[in-house]
Amino acid sequence: MNFPFLGRRREDLRAHDAEGIGELLADCDLLRTQALREGVRLDDSAVSLEQLDQILPRWRADEEIQTWLGNDAGLYLGTVIVRTVHGAAWAIRPDGQPVVRLASGREFDVVESGHAWAADGVPELSQLYGEVAEA
């Protein structure tokens, strides 16, 4: 069916190149807003992951926010890894899940790790970063 009054949905051109995908995944608006409220500026550095680990987890009382925040935390962790670990890059699995792939070929499901961090605080984002950076 054609509904001309709905118009055509504009596609985000960044979704077709590796750098553009990285930009889209780095948005993490909810996490950035929550962090800024707590005085933490997310600058895509390993230090900012340590600062995130120190934030009091007020979001755990709201399951919906916790889910979104966990997703953002994982994407932010991935962003820091991709921007600071030589050879690391984003990859999209066939199921659509973004993962970080290291130069060695090893993959990390950073979104899953972000959800665990948002729910329990363990493992810490900085700890995960340290493990990946050493690999």
PDB file of C-alpha atoms in Angstrom:
ATOM      1  CA  MET A   1       0.000   0.000   0.000  1.00  0.00           C
ATOM      2  CA  ASN A   2       1.128   3.499  -0.663  1.00  0.00           C
ATOM      3  CA  PHE A   3       0.252   6.249   1.808  1.00  0.00           C
ATOM      4  CA  PRO A   4       1.661   9.397   0.223  1.00  0.00           C
ATOM      5  CA  PHE A   5       0.550  11.595   3.114  1.00  0.00           C
ATOM      6  CA  LEU A   6       2.912   9.685   5.407  1.00  0.00           C
ATOM      7  CA  GLY A   7       5.881  10.662   3.309  1.00  0.00           C
ATOM      8  CA  ARG A   8       9.065   8.719   2.890  1.00  0.00           C
ATOM      9  CA  ARG A   9      11.061   7.869   5.929  1.00  0.00           C
ATOM     10  CA  ARG A  10      14.500   9.390   5.626  1.00  0.00           C
ATOM     11  CA  GLU A  11      17.273   6.957   6.189  1.00  0.00           C
ATOM     12  CA  ASP A  12      20.245   8.010   8.300  1.00  0.00           C
ATOM     13  CA  LEU A  13      23.186   7.849   5.898  1.00  0.00           C
ATOM     14  CA  ARG A  14      25.598   7.213   8.785  1.00  0.00           C
ATOM     15  CA  ALA A  15      24.224   3.670   9.059  1.00  0.00           C
ATOM     16  CA  HIS A  16      26.052   2.573   5.897  1.00  0.00           C
ATOM     17  CA  ASP A  17      29.666   3.136   6.881  1.00  0.00           C
ATOM     18  CA  ALA A  18      31.751   1.922   9.803  1.00  0.00           C
ATOM     19  CA  GLU A  19      32.513   5.398  11.103  1.00  0.00           C
ATOM     20  CA  GLY A  20      28.864   6.388  10.830  1.00  0.00           C
ATOM     21  CA  ILE A  21      27.754   3.312  12.739  1.00  0.00           C
ATOM     22  CA  GLY A  22      30.233   4.216  15.463  1.00  0.00           C
ATOM     23  CA  GLU A  23      28.772   7.717  15.654  1.00  0.00           C
ATOM     24  CA  LEU A  24      25.228   6.366  15.941  1.00  0.00           C
ATOM     25  CA  LEU A  25      26.194   3.896  18.652  1.00  0.00           C
ATOM     26  CA  ALA A  26      28.111   6.567  20.577  1.00  0.00           C
ATOM     27  CA  ASP A  27      25.034   8.766  21.132  1.00  0.00           C
ATOM     28  CA  CYS A  28      24.041   7.127  24.461  1.00  0.00           C
ATOM     29  CA  ASP A  29      21.837  10.113  25.331  1.00  0.00           C
ATOM     30  CA  LEU A  30      20.219   8.688  28.473  1.00  0.00           C
ATOM     31  CA  LEU A  31      23.539   7.643  29.986  1.00  0.00           C
ATOM     32  CA  ARG A  32      25.154  10.964  29.136  1.00  0.00           C
ATOM     33  CA  THR A  33      22.232  12.849  30.732  1.00  0.00           C
ATOM     34  CA  GLN A  34      22.281  10.699  33.897  1.00  0.00           C
ATOM     35  CA  ALA A  35      26.049  11.059  34.195  1.00  0.00           C
ATOM     36  CA  LEU A  36      25.934  14.830  33.718  1.00  0.00           C
ATOM     37  CA  ARG A  37      23.320  15.097  36.506  1.00  0.00           C
ATOM     38  CA  GLU A  38      25.860  13.418  38.761  1.00  0.00           C
ATOM     39  CA  GLY A  39      28.670  15.723  37.626  1.00  0.00           C
ATOM     40  CA  VAL A  40      30.358  13.202  35.337  1.00  0.00           C
ATOM     41  CA  ARG A  41      31.232  14.320  31.825  1.00  0.00           C
ATOM     42  CA  LEU A  42      31.554  11.425  29.427  1.00  0.00           C
ATOM     43  CA  ASP A  43      34.515  12.183  27.182  1.00  0.00           C
ATOM     44  CA  ASP A  44      34.973   8.690  25.689  1.00  0.00           C
ATOM     45  CA  SER A  45      37.975   7.950  27.921  1.00  0.00           C
ATOM     46  CA  ALA A  46      38.815   5.061  30.228  1.00  0.00           C
ATOM     47  CA  VAL A  47      38.766   7.517  33.155  1.00  0.00           C
ATOM     48  CA  SER A  48      35.130   8.333  32.433  1.00  0.00           C
ATOM     49  CA  LEU A  49      34.300   4.624  32.825  1.00  0.00           C
ATOM     50  CA  GLU A  50      35.834   4.713  36.304  1.00  0.00           C
ATOM     51  CA  GLN A  51      33.727   7.777  37.111  1.00  0.00           C
ATOM     52  CA  LEU A  52      30.568   6.019  35.884  1.00  0.00           C
ATOM     53  CA  ASP A  53      31.325   3.097  38.191  1.00  0.00           C
ATOM     54  CA  GLN A  54      31.220   5.522  41.145  1.00  0.00           C
ATOM     55  CA  ILE A  55      27.746   6.941  40.397  1.00  0.00           C
ATOM     56  CA  LEU A  56      25.035   6.018  42.891  1.00  0.00           C
ATOM     57  CA  PRO A  57      22.655   3.746  40.917  1.00  0.00           C
ATOM     58  CA  ARG A  58      19.384   5.648  41.438  1.00  0.00           C
ATOM     59  CA  TRP A  59      18.001   4.171  38.210  1.00  0.00           C
ATOM     60  CA  ARG A  60      17.568   0.678  39.653  1.00  0.00           C
ATOM     61  CA  ALA A  61      14.158   1.632  41.034  1.00  0.00           C
ATOM     62  CA  ASP A  62      12.796   2.072  37.490  1.00  0.00           C
ATOM     63  CA  GLU A  63      13.021  -1.068  35.352  1.00  0.00           C
ATOM     64  CA  GLU A  64      12.400   0.772  32.078  1.00  0.00           C
ATOM     65  CA  ILE A  65      15.149   3.305  32.714  1.00  0.00           C
ATOM     66  CA  GLN A  66      17.457   0.532  33.899  1.00  0.00           C
ATOM     67  CA  THR A  67      16.978  -1.331  30.612  1.00  0.00           C
ATOM     68  CA  TRP A  68      17.660   1.744  28.463  1.00  0.00           C
ATOM     69  CA  LEU A  69      20.555   2.805  30.659  1.00  0.00           C
ATOM     70  CA  GLY A  70      22.081  -0.675  30.474  1.00  0.00           C
ATOM     71  CA  ASN A  71      21.917  -0.527  26.707  1.00  0.00           C
ATOM     72  CA  ASP A  72      23.525   2.913  26.686  1.00  0.00           C
ATOM     73  CA  ALA A  73      26.208   1.821  29.174  1.00  0.00           C
ATOM     74  CA  GLY A  74      27.148  -1.078  26.921  1.00  0.00           C
ATOM     75  CA  LEU A  75      27.272   1.125  23.846  1.00  0.00           C
ATOM     76  CA  TYR A  76      29.353   3.685  25.717  1.00  0.00           C
ATOM     77  CA  LEU A  77      31.766   0.982  26.899  1.00  0.00           C
ATOM     78  CA  GLY A  78      32.054  -0.170  23.293  1.00  0.00           C
ATOM     79  CA  THR A  79      32.621   3.394  22.121  1.00  0.00           C
ATOM     80  CA  VAL A  80      35.480   3.874  24.578  1.00  0.00           C
ATOM     81  CA  ILE A  81      37.043   0.565  23.532  1.00  0.00           C
ATOM     82  CA  VAL A  82      36.758   1.314  19.810  1.00  0.00           C
ATOM     83  CA  ARG A  83      38.209   4.799  20.239  1.00  0.00           C
ATOM     84  CA  THR A  84      41.107   3.831  22.524  1.00  0.00           C
ATOM     85  CA  VAL A  85      42.107   0.197  21.862  1.00  0.00           C
ATOM     86  CA  HIS A  86      44.175  -0.259  18.716  1.00  0.00           C
ATOM     87  CA  GLY A  87      42.433  -2.489  16.166  1.00  0.00           C
ATOM     88  CA  ALA A  88      39.056  -2.551  17.938  1.00  0.00           C
ATOM     89  CA  ALA A  89      36.002  -1.957  15.746  1.00  0.00           C
ATOM     90  CA  TRP A  90      32.250  -2.237  15.865  1.00  0.00           C
ATOM     91  CA  ALA A  91      30.629  -5.247  14.226  1.00  0.00           C
ATOM     92  CA  ILE A  92      26.958  -6.097  13.885  1.00  0.00           C
ATOM     93  CA  ARG A  93      26.063  -9.754  14.407  1.00  0.00           C
ATOM     94  CA  PRO A  94      23.473 -11.367  12.121  1.00  0.00           C
ATOM     95  CA  ASP A  95      20.882 -10.986  14.915  1.00  0.00           C
ATOM     96  CA  GLY A  96      21.466  -7.211  14.853  1.00  0.00           C
ATOM     97  CA  GLN A  97      23.390  -7.038  18.142  1.00  0.00           C
ATOM     98  CA  PRO A  98      26.352  -4.635  18.052  1.00  0.00           C
ATOM     99  CA  VAL A  99      29.565  -6.122  19.405  1.00  0.00           C
ATOM    100  CA  VAL A 100      33.148  -4.930  19.617  1.00  0.00           C
ATOM    101  CA  ARG A 101      35.647  -6.981  17.652  1.00  0.00           C
ATOM    102  CA  LEU A 102      39.327  -6.784  18.548  1.00  0.00           C
ATOM    103  CA  ALA A 103      42.155  -7.097  16.047  1.00  0.00           C
ATOM    104  CA  SER A 104      42.607 -10.687  17.271  1.00  0.00           C
ATOM    105  CA  GLY A 105      39.054 -11.506  16.122  1.00  0.00           C
ATOM    106  CA  ARG A 106      37.742 -11.874  19.655  1.00  0.00           C
ATOM    107  CA  GLU A 107      34.287 -10.338  20.129  1.00  0.00           C
ATOM    108  CA  PHE A 108      32.755  -8.690  23.188  1.00  0.00           C
ATOM    109  CA  ASP A 109      29.022  -8.294  23.691  1.00  0.00           C
ATOM    110  CA  VAL A 110      29.302  -4.911  25.342  1.00  0.00           C
ATOM    111  CA  VAL A 111      25.526  -4.380  25.464  1.00  0.00           C
ATOM    112  CA  GLU A 112      25.099  -7.506  27.587  1.00  0.00           C
ATOM    113  CA  SER A 113      27.847  -6.210  29.883  1.00  0.00           C
ATOM    114  CA  GLY A 114      26.129  -2.822  30.092  1.00  0.00           C
ATOM    115  CA  HIS A 115      22.873  -4.446  31.184  1.00  0.00           C
ATOM    116  CA  ALA A 116      24.686  -6.407  33.902  1.00  0.00           C
ATOM    117  CA  TRP A 117      26.346  -3.196  35.103  1.00  0.00           C
ATOM    118  CA  ALA A 118      23.057  -1.266  35.195  1.00  0.00           C
ATOM    119  CA  ALA A 119      21.295  -4.064  37.077  1.00  0.00           C
ATOM    120  CA  ASP A 120      24.004  -5.089  39.555  1.00  0.00           C
ATOM    121  CA  GLY A 121      27.020  -2.831  39.137  1.00  0.00           C
ATOM    122  CA  VAL A 122      29.117  -5.912  38.466  1.00  0.00           C
ATOM    123  CA  PRO A 123      31.314  -6.221  36.578  1.00  0.00           C
ATOM    124  CA  GLU A 124      32.378  -2.606  36.635  1.00  0.00           C
ATOM    125  CA  LEU A 125      32.710  -0.906  33.262  1.00  0.00           C
ATOM    126  CA  SER A 126      36.307   0.112  34.010  1.00  0.00           C
ATOM    127  CA  GLN A 127      37.160  -3.492  34.903  1.00  0.00           C
ATOM    128  CA  LEU A 128      35.716  -4.742  31.610  1.00  0.00           C
ATOM    129  CA  TYR A 129      37.634  -2.069  29.742  1.00  0.00           C
ATOM    130  CA  GLY A 130      40.855  -3.142  31.470  1.00  0.00           C
ATOM    131  CA  GLU A 131      40.313  -6.769  30.491  1.00  0.00           C
ATOM    132  CA  VAL A 132      39.636  -5.867  26.855  1.00  0.00           C
ATOM    133  CA  ALA A 133      42.530  -3.395  26.661  1.00  0.00           C
ATOM    134  CA  GLU A 134      44.934  -6.107  27.883  1.00  0.00           C
ATOM    135  CA  ALA A 135      43.684  -8.711  25.412  1.00  0.00           C
TER     136      ALA A 135
END
